[in-house]
Amino acid sequence: MNDVPGEQSRQLPAAAAAALREPPPPLEANDQLVAAVITAGWAVALVVLLIVRSHIAPGERWWIWTAVAGLGLGLFALAYVPHLKRSRERKARRRAGQRG
């Protein structure tokens, strides 16, 4: 606590104003592009790991399977993201219809 008289009263209005401020809207991203870029990254990693696999110690070859899993999940995301977007749009339209 501050022992300076009036110090606390100067800080309260700013804190109260910050509490009343609306949060900013979430940033929109192109989810399909994000999934594609990440999937491409896993594909590049897999190709590099396959090229240098003879130089990777046998105990460290699990990295190859990590890249395979990343690539597989990325391909799934590329197929699933459009479905998810359509589903969210349908739900938003239904909610808007119920309110109005």
Coordinates of C-alpha atoms in Angstrom, one line a residue:
M1 CA 0.0 0.0 0.0
N2 CA 1.1 3.5 -0.7
D3 CA 1.5 5.9 2.2
V4 CA 1.2 9.0 -0.1
P5 CA -2.1 10.7 0.5
G6 CA -4.3 10.7 -2.6
E7 CA -2.1 8.2 -4.5
Q8 CA -4.8 5.5 -4.4
S9 CA -7.5 7.8 -5.5
R10 CA -5.5 8.7 -8.6
Q11 CA -5.2 5.1 -9.6
L12 CA -8.8 4.0 -9.2
P13 CA -10.4 5.9 -12.1
A14 CA -7.9 4.4 -14.6
A15 CA -8.5 0.9 -13.2
A16 CA -12.3 1.4 -13.3
A17 CA -12.1 2.7 -16.8
A18 CA -10.0 -0.3 -17.9
A19 CA -12.6 -2.6 -16.3
L20 CA -15.5 -1.0 -18.2
R21 CA -13.7 -1.1 -21.6
E22 CA -15.0 -3.7 -24.1
P23 CA -12.6 -6.5 -25.0
P24 CA -11.4 -6.3 -28.6
P25 CA -12.9 -8.7 -31.1
P26 CA -10.9 -11.9 -31.8
L27 CA -8.6 -11.7 -34.7
E28 CA -9.8 -13.6 -37.7
A29 CA -7.2 -15.8 -39.6
N30 CA -7.4 -17.8 -42.7
D31 CA -7.5 -21.2 -41.0
Q32 CA -7.1 -23.1 -44.2
L33 CA -3.9 -21.2 -45.0
V34 CA -2.5 -21.7 -41.5
A35 CA -3.2 -25.5 -41.7
A36 CA -1.6 -25.6 -45.2
V37 CA 1.5 -23.8 -44.1
I38 CA 2.0 -26.0 -41.0
T39 CA 1.4 -29.1 -43.0
A40 CA 3.9 -28.0 -45.6
G41 CA 6.4 -27.5 -42.8
W42 CA 5.9 -31.0 -41.5
A43 CA 6.2 -32.3 -45.1
V44 CA 9.6 -30.5 -45.5
A45 CA 10.7 -31.8 -42.1
L46 CA 9.8 -35.4 -43.2
V47 CA 11.7 -35.1 -46.5
V48 CA 14.8 -33.7 -44.7
L49 CA 14.7 -36.4 -42.1
L50 CA 14.3 -39.1 -44.8
I51 CA 17.3 -37.7 -46.7
V52 CA 19.5 -37.7 -43.6
R53 CA 18.1 -40.8 -41.9
S54 CA 21.4 -42.7 -42.3
H55 CA 23.1 -40.0 -40.2
I56 CA 20.4 -40.2 -37.5
A57 CA 21.2 -42.4 -34.5
P58 CA 18.8 -45.4 -34.2
G59 CA 17.5 -44.1 -30.9
E60 CA 16.7 -40.7 -32.5
R61 CA 14.7 -42.0 -35.5
W62 CA 11.5 -41.4 -33.7
W63 CA 11.7 -37.9 -35.2
I64 CA 10.8 -39.4 -38.5
W65 CA 7.5 -40.7 -37.0
T66 CA 6.9 -37.4 -35.4
A67 CA 7.0 -35.7 -38.8
V68 CA 4.8 -38.4 -40.3
A69 CA 2.3 -37.8 -37.5
G70 CA 2.5 -34.0 -38.0
L71 CA 1.9 -34.4 -41.7
G72 CA -1.0 -36.8 -41.1
L73 CA -2.7 -34.5 -38.7
G74 CA -2.1 -31.5 -41.0
L75 CA -3.8 -33.4 -43.9
F76 CA -6.7 -34.1 -41.6
A77 CA -6.9 -30.5 -40.6
L78 CA -7.0 -29.4 -44.2
A79 CA -10.0 -31.6 -44.7
Y80 CA -11.7 -30.8 -41.4
V81 CA -11.3 -27.0 -41.2
P82 CA -13.9 -26.2 -44.0
H83 CA -16.4 -28.6 -42.3
L84 CA -15.8 -26.8 -39.0
K85 CA -16.3 -23.4 -40.5
R86 CA -19.5 -24.4 -42.2
S87 CA -20.8 -25.9 -39.0
R88 CA -20.0 -22.7 -37.0
E89 CA -21.7 -20.6 -39.6
R90 CA -24.9 -22.8 -39.5
K91 CA -25.0 -22.5 -35.7
A92 CA -24.5 -18.7 -35.8
R93 CA -27.4 -18.4 -38.3
R94 CA -29.6 -20.5 -36.1
R95 CA -28.8 -18.4 -33.0
A96 CA -29.4 -15.2 -34.9
G97 CA -32.8 -16.6 -36.1
Q98 CA -33.8 -17.5 -32.5
R99 CA -33.0 -14.0 -31.2
G100 CA -34.7 -12.1 -33.9

